[in-house]
Amino acid sequence: MKMKRVLIKLVFLAAFAPVDVFAEVAFKARLFSRQKNQGEARTQVLLFETRKLYRTDAEGYFDAVVPAPGMYTFRVLKNDDMQDLKGNVESSGQIITLYMDAGANSGGIGSSVPKAPKGAITISAEREKPIMSRTTLKYDEIKRMPGTFGEPLRAIETIPGVVPTAAFGGGANNYVIRGSDPNSNLYLVDDLPILYPFHFDGLSAVVNANLIKSMDVYTGVYPANFNNALGGVIHIDTVDKVDKSQKNLIMSAWSSSISYMSPTFGGKGYMIASVRVGYLDRFVQGLSSALGANFPEGVRLPRFVDSQVKFVHNFNEKHQISFHSFYSKDDFAADIPSKYKNDPANDSTAAFAGGNISAGQGFRTQALRYTWKPIDTFSNRITFISYDPFTDFNVSLGSIKGKSQASGAYNGVRQDAFWDPNRHFSVEFGSEFRQLNYYSRGSSIVQTDPTNMSPNPYDTQSPAFTTIPTNITAKGTYYNSYVTTKIKFGGFQIEPGARYDYIPYVHHSALGPRAQASYKFEGIGKGTTVFGGGGDFYRFPLDTRFNKDSGNPHLNFEKVFKYGGGIEQLLEGDYQIKGEVFKQEYSNLIVDDPYATDLIGVNPDPYSAVTQPYVLNKKLNYSNKGTGWSHGFELVLRKNSRPGTRHWFGWITYTWSQTFRNNNVYMQYPNTPALTQQQIELTSQVYNNSKQTLYDYDRTNVINVVFGWRWSQEWQFGLRWSYLTSMPFTPIVGDDGGKFSNPANGQTYWAPQYANNPALGQYINSQRLKPYHRLDIRFDRFFNYEWGYVNTFLEIINVYMRENVNGESFDNTKPYSKTNPSPNPTFGTIPLPGGVVIPFFNVGIEVKF
């Protein structure tokens, strides 16, 4: 019996023990894209339950093992995201297809495309946009572009018609778009205003990179719903869908940021938030100390902080609310110590010893938005906006003395409606009301003669600067309305529109009609489109130049008339060719004008105004006399990227343009009769002898080459090469003889004298230096985990270390000579002790949870 029981146990173990061993199921799976009709090659897939990582082959297949049949989660590790797919594993040898996009299922696999939350409203973000003068930049193309320091906004530099104000990075805080003043651009985030795109350091943008979905850049004619821009319109769309919680931490040499995204209320809405701080001052001072280099004493480089918050909630398919909050603040300071026994050769700040300056700027934008979509063809959006841009400064240097705080704040309500009754016709219309609350407190610094290109701050005989006390509060209202219609039949489409703006405070209004038209021919590639358009566009500055104390209350809207046309060819394989010609004519530009006066005006000095409330010939300091024009053509060859793929992408752009300006303010030339100040003021009222000159930011030829390729889940490479004609400059031909000295240390101050003789060909912006060009590369290494990824990157700027220059630099501690002035070097290299020079670089790490 005992032996029998042993045999029974052996039979039982032989029958059932192998179940645990042989229950493992070996199968083959394929990751497949219906959209591309091919397998996803060389993609990492994490089998969530077993924590095993697999990699697909060239056809999208991979072999896997699970402990038992059942439903499993396959996590696809994509470029900047993760995608979970469900699959039912039934038996060994089975071949399962995992579909990356929507469609019928095979092998028990469900649809993997994230769907919009139930009740979500689809608004205008995906509406058809104009083709003329517009470039769209996608997040996956611009997130890791070389030379951008991880800032997608920097990618704007690579599109036609756009150049930064100071080469690339390191002071490039804004953009010149088709020859317009860089301060006349309009920057919007989710259709809400921000004051500036980049912080003082010129390296960091004010919008977190992980929050950006895409950007539309309008370089010429733009739709009527935008306003107050003579240059371009840069519209940034933030993330508009969050399917799962995400956290991003990015640390670089000069800033760190963290962002968070999460769905809310069971997927009916979402929240995104980010914050970033900059510490360029600590990085540069630490680097200088490590390299044994001297850093100017008393100088504190810029710091900044910014934040963005967005909350969206869908009550149902008809009602949505959202809250938006954007904030940014920058500041820097310098308190140069007095050194009576200084050595100018070793002290770069000797000419400004004893001077001090602190400056800051920032903005707060908050908005509550309600969207109502009663039917599929109509939606209406109401936005309550509170916008507060602010600046402050405190400076003391010779005759330059002033302290001011200013704001161009307003509270307003805006309405935007969209009606698309059929495929042939649609209309967009809206209106806005603002309650203005501008103020400027402290004092304004005004240059006595703005035509003087080298004012001497230590001139004690006839001071070059005047300080005017100000305590201005400008409260008033502002109204606007607009309408744009789209009429489409077959390949033909026309978009007429108009905009009306009115500011009662200055009693001025502006009516800007505009229109675009296009026709698409089928048959060649994916289609050929010809287009053209034009219109009037206006801008009124959001500052206090129109105030009655230190400004001109009669200032009118600045104006530009834009027109042009072109052709676009779409080819197979995501290729695009586009060419466009343009011209822009400027008028009523606001310029510094020392001769603009009111016959009788209010005394701006609050002390003498007690006994003399009114003065004769009151200086207005500004006028609308400025004019100008620009023209040119642009070419683009582009290979567009496909989201979620590892195909290479890139573009080549070429821009040829010329830009001119004329302030129309009387000039005293060497070959003209000498006039007294009174005679000049009288002559300037009836005769302007100023010459049309090249604009300060003119660059005739601009070429950009961009290439990006992520060949595996672990590695990505990017390349960027740029070429720009150097900006024009006015040659320095002498000095003032060193008539004055800095009283803080007795250092003689040599003020440069600039060429001002059209008869000799040496005049304002009459010369250029060698062209600017450089090559940037970037390497990204990704480490993928089940919880997210870690991205380490190395960015090398100016790989071949070209010594680019931008205009001339004059050392005020030395007289004019063969070596003073000298070419002014630009951002792009790092000089080390001993004369060694290395390329500028950036290293960092990004963690996504």
mmCIF file of C-alpha atoms in Angstrom, residues 44 109 138 235 283 519 597 842:
data_model
loop_
_atom_site.group_PDB
_atom_site.id
_atom_site.type_symbol
_atom_site.label_atom_id
_atom_site.label_comp_id
_atom_site.label_asym_id
_atom_site.label_seq_id
_atom_site.Cartn_x
_atom_site.Cartn_y
_atom_site.Cartn_z
ATOM 1 C CA GLN A 44 10.830 49.536 -28.296
ATOM 2 C CA ILE A 109 -6.333 44.001 -30.207
ATOM 3 C CA LYS A 138 5.180 71.362 -35.366
ATOM 4 C CA HIS A 235 0.505 82.512 -32.487
ATOM 5 C CA PHE A 283 26.424 79.906 -14.274
ATOM 6 C CA TYR A 519 -6.528 78.709 -56.482
ATOM 7 C CA THR A 597 6.237 121.183 -30.496
ATOM 8 C CA ASN A 842 24.878 73.466 -23.765
#
